[in-house]
PDB file of C-alpha atoms in Angstrom:
ATOM      1  CA  MET A  21      91.571  67.483 -30.079  1.00 43.00           C
ATOM      2  CA  THR A  22      92.362  63.894 -31.261  1.00 44.00           C
ATOM      3  CA  ALA A  23      89.828  61.137 -30.132  1.00 52.00           C
ATOM      4  CA  LEU A  24      93.053  59.887 -28.249  1.00 51.00           C
ATOM      5  CA  GLY A  25      93.439  63.027 -26.268  1.00 62.00           C
ATOM      6  CA  GLU A  26      89.693  62.945 -25.695  1.00 73.00           C
ATOM      7  CA  ILE A  27      90.109  59.474 -24.374  1.00 79.00           C
ATOM      8  CA  SER A  28      93.065  60.360 -22.132  1.00 86.00           C
ATOM      9  CA  ASP A  29      90.956  63.693 -20.745  1.00 89.00           C
ATOM     10  CA  ALA A  30      87.972  61.217 -20.127  1.00 89.00           C
ATOM     11  CA  ALA A  31      89.920  58.679 -18.221  1.00 90.00           C
ATOM     12  CA  ALA A  32      91.434  61.321 -16.013  1.00 92.00           C
ATOM     13  CA  TYR A  33      87.912  62.910 -15.427  1.00 93.00           C
ATOM     14  CA  LEU A  34      86.655  59.490 -14.353  1.00 93.00           C
ATOM     15  CA  ALA A  35      89.910  58.784 -12.224  1.00 93.00           C
ATOM     16  CA  ASP A  36      89.334  61.966 -10.483  1.00 94.00           C
ATOM     17  CA  LEU A  37      85.347  60.711  -9.667  1.00 95.00           C
ATOM     18  CA  ALA A  38      86.787  57.440  -8.497  1.00 93.00           C
ATOM     19  CA  ALA A  39      88.594  59.285  -5.650  1.00 94.00           C
ATOM     20  CA  ALA A  40      85.479  61.478  -5.008  1.00 96.00           C
ATOM     21  CA  PRO A  41      82.267  60.751  -3.015  1.00 96.00           C
ATOM     22  CA  ALA A  42      79.242  59.164  -4.567  1.00 96.00           C
ATOM     23  CA  ARG A  43      76.893  61.668  -6.550  1.00 96.00           C
ATOM     24  CA  ARG A  44      73.296  61.962  -6.316  1.00 97.00           C
ATOM     25  CA  SER A  45      71.128  62.041  -9.340  1.00 97.00           C
ATOM     26  CA  ARG A  46      67.863  64.325 -10.184  1.00 97.00           C
ATOM     27  CA  VAL A  47      64.792  63.195  -8.795  1.00 97.00           C
ATOM     28  CA  VAL A  48      62.431  60.939 -11.287  1.00 98.00           C
ATOM     29  CA  VAL A  49      58.773  60.586 -10.372  1.00 98.00           C
ATOM     30  CA  LEU A  50      57.234  57.269 -11.453  1.00 98.00           C
ATOM     31  CA  THR A  51      53.737  58.425 -12.342  1.00 98.00           C
ATOM     32  CA  GLN A  52      51.069  55.967 -13.124  1.00 98.00           C
ATOM     33  CA  GLU A  53      51.272  57.041 -16.685  1.00 98.00           C
ATOM     34  CA  ARG A  54      55.070  56.028 -16.896  1.00 98.00           C
ATOM     35  CA  ILE A  55      54.381  52.738 -15.423  1.00 98.00           C
ATOM     36  CA  THR A  56      51.515  51.831 -17.484  1.00 98.00           C
ATOM     37  CA  ALA A  57      53.542  52.936 -20.539  1.00 98.00           C
ATOM     38  CA  PHE A  58      56.582  50.927 -19.838  1.00 98.00           C
ATOM     39  CA  GLY A  59      54.059  48.133 -19.090  1.00 98.00           C
ATOM     40  CA  ARG A  60      52.759  48.318 -22.941  1.00 98.00           C
ATOM     41  CA  VAL A  61      56.377  48.669 -24.101  1.00 98.00           C
ATOM     42  CA  THR A  62      57.377  45.249 -22.490  1.00 98.00           C
ATOM     43  CA  ASP A  63      54.327  43.385 -22.776  1.00 98.00           C
ATOM     44  CA  ASP A  64      53.964  43.247 -18.858  1.00 97.00           C
ATOM     45  CA  MET A  65      50.607  44.593 -18.218  1.00 97.00           C
ATOM     46  CA  GLN A  66      50.066  42.740 -14.684  1.00 97.00           C
ATOM     47  CA  TRP A  67      47.402  44.481 -12.811  1.00 97.00           C
ATOM     48  CA  ILE A  68      49.774  45.156  -9.804  1.00 97.00           C
ATOM     49  CA  HIS A  69      51.566  47.438 -12.200  1.00 97.00           C
ATOM     50  CA  THR A  70      48.665  48.762 -14.426  1.00 98.00           C
ATOM     51  CA  ASP A  71      45.059  48.829 -12.471  1.00 98.00           C
ATOM     52  CA  PRO A  72      45.063  51.025  -9.500  1.00 97.00           C
ATOM     53  CA  ALA A  73      41.387  50.063  -8.919  1.00 97.00           C
ATOM     54  CA  ARG A  74      42.378  46.277  -8.829  1.00 97.00           C
ATOM     55  CA  ALA A  75      45.436  46.927  -6.494  1.00 97.00           C
ATOM     56  CA  ALA A  76      43.255  49.000  -4.127  1.00 97.00           C
ATOM     57  CA  ALA A  77      40.598  46.428  -3.954  1.00 96.00           C
ATOM     58  CA  ALA A  78      43.348  43.783  -3.083  1.00 95.00           C
ATOM     59  CA  GLY A  79      44.327  46.362  -0.175  1.00 94.00           C
ATOM     60  CA  GLY A  80      47.266  47.926  -1.679  1.00 95.00           C
ATOM     61  CA  GLU A  81      48.412  50.173  -4.497  1.00 97.00           C
ATOM     62  CA  THR A  82      50.168  49.728  -8.212  1.00 98.00           C
ATOM     63  CA  ILE A  83      54.073  49.327  -8.022  1.00 98.00           C
ATOM     64  CA  ALA A  84      56.392  50.326 -10.734  1.00 98.00           C
ATOM     65  CA  HIS A  85      58.242  47.447 -12.600  1.00 97.00           C
ATOM     66  CA  GLY A  86      61.330  46.627 -11.120  1.00 97.00           C
ATOM     67  CA  MET A  87      62.847  46.696 -14.630  1.00 97.00           C
ATOM     68  CA  LEU A  88      61.272  50.309 -15.140  1.00 98.00           C
ATOM     69  CA  VAL A  89      63.611  51.113 -11.986  1.00 97.00           C
ATOM     70  CA  ALA A  90      66.334  49.335 -13.651  1.00 96.00           C
ATOM     71  CA  ALA A  91      65.888  50.957 -17.069  1.00 96.00           C
ATOM     72  CA  LEU A  92      66.570  54.499 -15.489  1.00 96.00           C
ATOM     73  CA  ILE A  93      69.866  53.778 -13.805  1.00 96.00           C
ATOM     74  CA  PRO A  94      72.036  53.896 -16.973  1.00 94.00           C
ATOM     75  CA  PRO A  95      70.812  57.480 -18.272  1.00 94.00           C
ATOM     76  CA  LEU A  96      70.809  58.801 -14.625  1.00 95.00           C
ATOM     77  CA  VAL A  97      74.178  57.699 -14.254  1.00 95.00           C
ATOM     78  CA  ALA A  98      75.400  58.886 -17.409  1.00 92.00           C
ATOM     79  CA  GLU A  99      74.335  62.447 -16.369  1.00 93.00           C
ATOM     80  CA  LEU A 100      76.348  62.198 -13.483  1.00 93.00           C
ATOM     81  CA  ILE A 101      79.733  61.280 -14.429  1.00 93.00           C
ATOM     82  CA  GLU A 102      79.897  61.840 -18.375  1.00 90.00           C
ATOM     83  CA  PRO A 103      82.960  63.159 -19.380  1.00 89.00           C
ATOM     84  CA  PRO A 104      83.316  66.343 -21.343  1.00 84.00           C
ATOM     85  CA  GLY A 105      83.702  65.749 -25.150  1.00 82.00           C
ATOM     86  CA  ILE A 106      81.873  62.535 -25.309  1.00 85.00           C
ATOM     87  CA  GLU A 107      79.353  61.860 -28.108  1.00 84.00           C
ATOM     88  CA  ARG A 108      77.914  58.149 -26.952  1.00 88.00           C
ATOM     89  CA  VAL A 109      77.132  56.303 -24.059  1.00 89.00           C
ATOM     90  CA  ILE A 110      76.953  52.600 -24.147  1.00 90.00           C
ATOM     91  CA  ASN A 111      75.388  50.724 -21.583  1.00 90.00           C
ATOM     92  CA  ARG A 112      77.241  47.373 -21.096  1.00 90.00           C
ATOM     93  CA  GLY A 113      75.160  46.213 -18.234  1.00 91.00           C
ATOM     94  CA  PHE A 114      75.270  45.163 -14.695  1.00 93.00           C
ATOM     95  CA  ASP A 115      77.276  42.539 -12.799  1.00 92.00           C
ATOM     96  CA  ARG A 116      74.351  42.220 -10.297  1.00 93.00           C
ATOM     97  CA  LEU A 117      71.121  43.596  -9.731  1.00 95.00           C
ATOM     98  CA  THR A 118      68.922  43.240  -6.437  1.00 96.00           C
ATOM     99  CA  PHE A 119      65.418  44.842  -5.690  1.00 96.00           C
ATOM    100  CA  ALA A 120      64.624  45.541  -2.090  1.00 95.00           C
ATOM    101  CA  ALA A 121      61.327  47.013  -2.002  1.00 94.00           C
ATOM    102  CA  PRO A 122      58.455  47.921  -4.114  1.00 95.00           C
ATOM    103  CA  VAL A 123      58.044  51.533  -5.684  1.00 96.00           C
ATOM    104  CA  PRO A 124      54.448  52.884  -5.585  1.00 96.00           C
ATOM    105  CA  ALA A 125      53.069  54.568  -8.354  1.00 98.00           C
ATOM    106  CA  GLY A 126      53.757  58.439  -7.808  1.00 97.00           C
ATOM    107  CA  ALA A 127      56.874  57.865  -5.593  1.00 97.00           C
ATOM    108  CA  SER A 128      59.849  59.853  -6.469  1.00 97.00           C
ATOM    109  CA  ILE A 129      63.185  58.106  -6.889  1.00 97.00           C
ATOM    110  CA  HIS A 130      66.776  59.058  -7.092  1.00 97.00           C
ATOM    111  CA  LEU A 131      70.318  57.219  -6.974  1.00 97.00           C
ATOM    112  CA  ASP A 132      73.715  57.612  -5.757  1.00 96.00           C
ATOM    113  CA  ALA A 133      76.357  56.539  -8.058  1.00 97.00           C
ATOM    114  CA  LYS A 134      80.182  56.079  -6.992  1.00 96.00           C
ATOM    115  CA  VAL A 135      82.829  55.392  -9.864  1.00 96.00           C
ATOM    116  CA  ILE A 136      84.908  52.572  -8.446  1.00 95.00           C
ATOM    117  CA  GLY A 137      87.162  51.779 -11.572  1.00 93.00           C
ATOM    118  CA  THR A 138      87.824  52.943 -15.145  1.00 92.00           C
ATOM    119  CA  GLU A 139      89.288  51.080 -17.999  1.00 90.00           C
ATOM    120  CA  ALA A 140      90.755  52.955 -20.924  1.00 88.00           C
ATOM    121  CA  ALA A 141      91.501  51.231 -24.366  1.00 88.00           C
ATOM    122  CA  PRO A 142      91.863  53.109 -27.993  1.00 88.00           C
ATOM    123  CA  GLY A 143      88.707  54.787 -28.810  1.00 87.00           C
ATOM    124  CA  ARG A 144      87.117  54.473 -25.561  1.00 89.00           C
ATOM    125  CA  VAL A 145      86.887  54.506 -21.895  1.00 90.00           C
ATOM    126  CA  GLU A 146      84.599  52.607 -19.426  1.00 91.00           C
ATOM    127  CA  ALA A 147      83.399  53.396 -15.969  1.00 92.00           C
ATOM    128  CA  HIS A 148      82.723  50.936 -13.509  1.00 93.00           C
ATOM    129  CA  CYS A 149      80.316  52.020 -10.885  1.00 95.00           C
ATOM    130  CA  ASP A 150      78.250  51.043  -7.765  1.00 96.00           C
ATOM    131  CA  VAL A 151      74.748  52.320  -7.751  1.00 97.00           C
ATOM    132  CA  THR A 152      72.135  52.506  -5.081  1.00 97.00           C
ATOM    133  CA  VAL A 153      68.401  53.663  -5.942  1.00 97.00           C
ATOM    134  CA  TRP A 154      66.323  55.391  -3.144  1.00 97.00           C
ATOM    135  CA  MET A 155      62.956  56.198  -2.842  1.00 95.00           C
ATOM    136  CA  ALA A 156      63.257  60.036  -2.175  1.00 89.00           C
ATOM    137  CA  ALA A 157      60.635  60.704   0.424  1.00 83.00           C
ATOM    138  CA  ARG A 158      61.342  57.947   2.642  1.00 82.00           C
ATOM    139  CA  ARG A 159      65.315  57.442   2.095  1.00 80.00           C
ATOM    140  CA  ALA A 160      64.435  53.539   1.497  1.00 88.00           C
ATOM    141  CA  ARG A 161      66.858  51.836  -0.341  1.00 94.00           C
ATOM    142  CA  ILE A 162      64.696  50.171  -3.528  1.00 95.00           C
ATOM    143  CA  CYS A 163      67.519  48.917  -5.821  1.00 95.00           C
ATOM    144  CA  ALA A 164      71.431  48.298  -5.843  1.00 94.00           C
ATOM    145  CA  ALA A 165      73.325  47.554  -8.962  1.00 93.00           C
ATOM    146  CA  GLY A 166      76.939  46.976  -9.335  1.00 85.00           C
ATOM    147  CA  VAL A 167      78.800  46.868 -11.311  1.00 76.00           C
ATOM    148  CA  LEU A 168      77.393  49.339 -13.982  1.00 80.00           C
ATOM    149  CA  ARG A 169      79.424  49.675 -16.963  1.00 89.00           C
ATOM    150  CA  LEU A 170      79.061  52.482 -19.367  1.00 83.00           C
ATOM    151  CA  ARG A 171      81.388  52.915 -22.240  1.00 85.00           C
ATOM    152  CA  PHE A 172      82.210  56.322 -23.474  1.00 84.00           C
ATOM    153  CA  VAL A 173      83.293  57.131 -27.029  1.00 82.00           C
ATOM    154  CA  PRO A 174      84.174  60.637 -28.308  1.00 77.00           C
TER     155      PRO A 174
END
């Protein structure tokens, strides 16, 4: 199939998703190890994220970085909506991103993503999605992202 045909198929696939209900992602556990590793990579080693003993002494527990939660959104959404025949997914960013609640270390999260629009051009198709991230055990909303823009390229 030509790239143009793949783009047409991808655009049609995403348009069908826009008419469907939101999709739910797999569950991701935000372990203390994952949170600390993210802190090392981003040079954000604040104790509230990386020092369980100090967090407990302050009457709480360590929490995930908000940007760790945000960084998980594009790959989880891509898993839910990636059209067949696509080789690359490019994260084009968010129009807005808000955090509603902290996520304690060890919590499980998942997201709901809804395709709200598509945009096709030669050699690519973009999906625009509204996303809500939830803490799985409490069904508490922890983050909202809209509009996430993912570019798919065959």
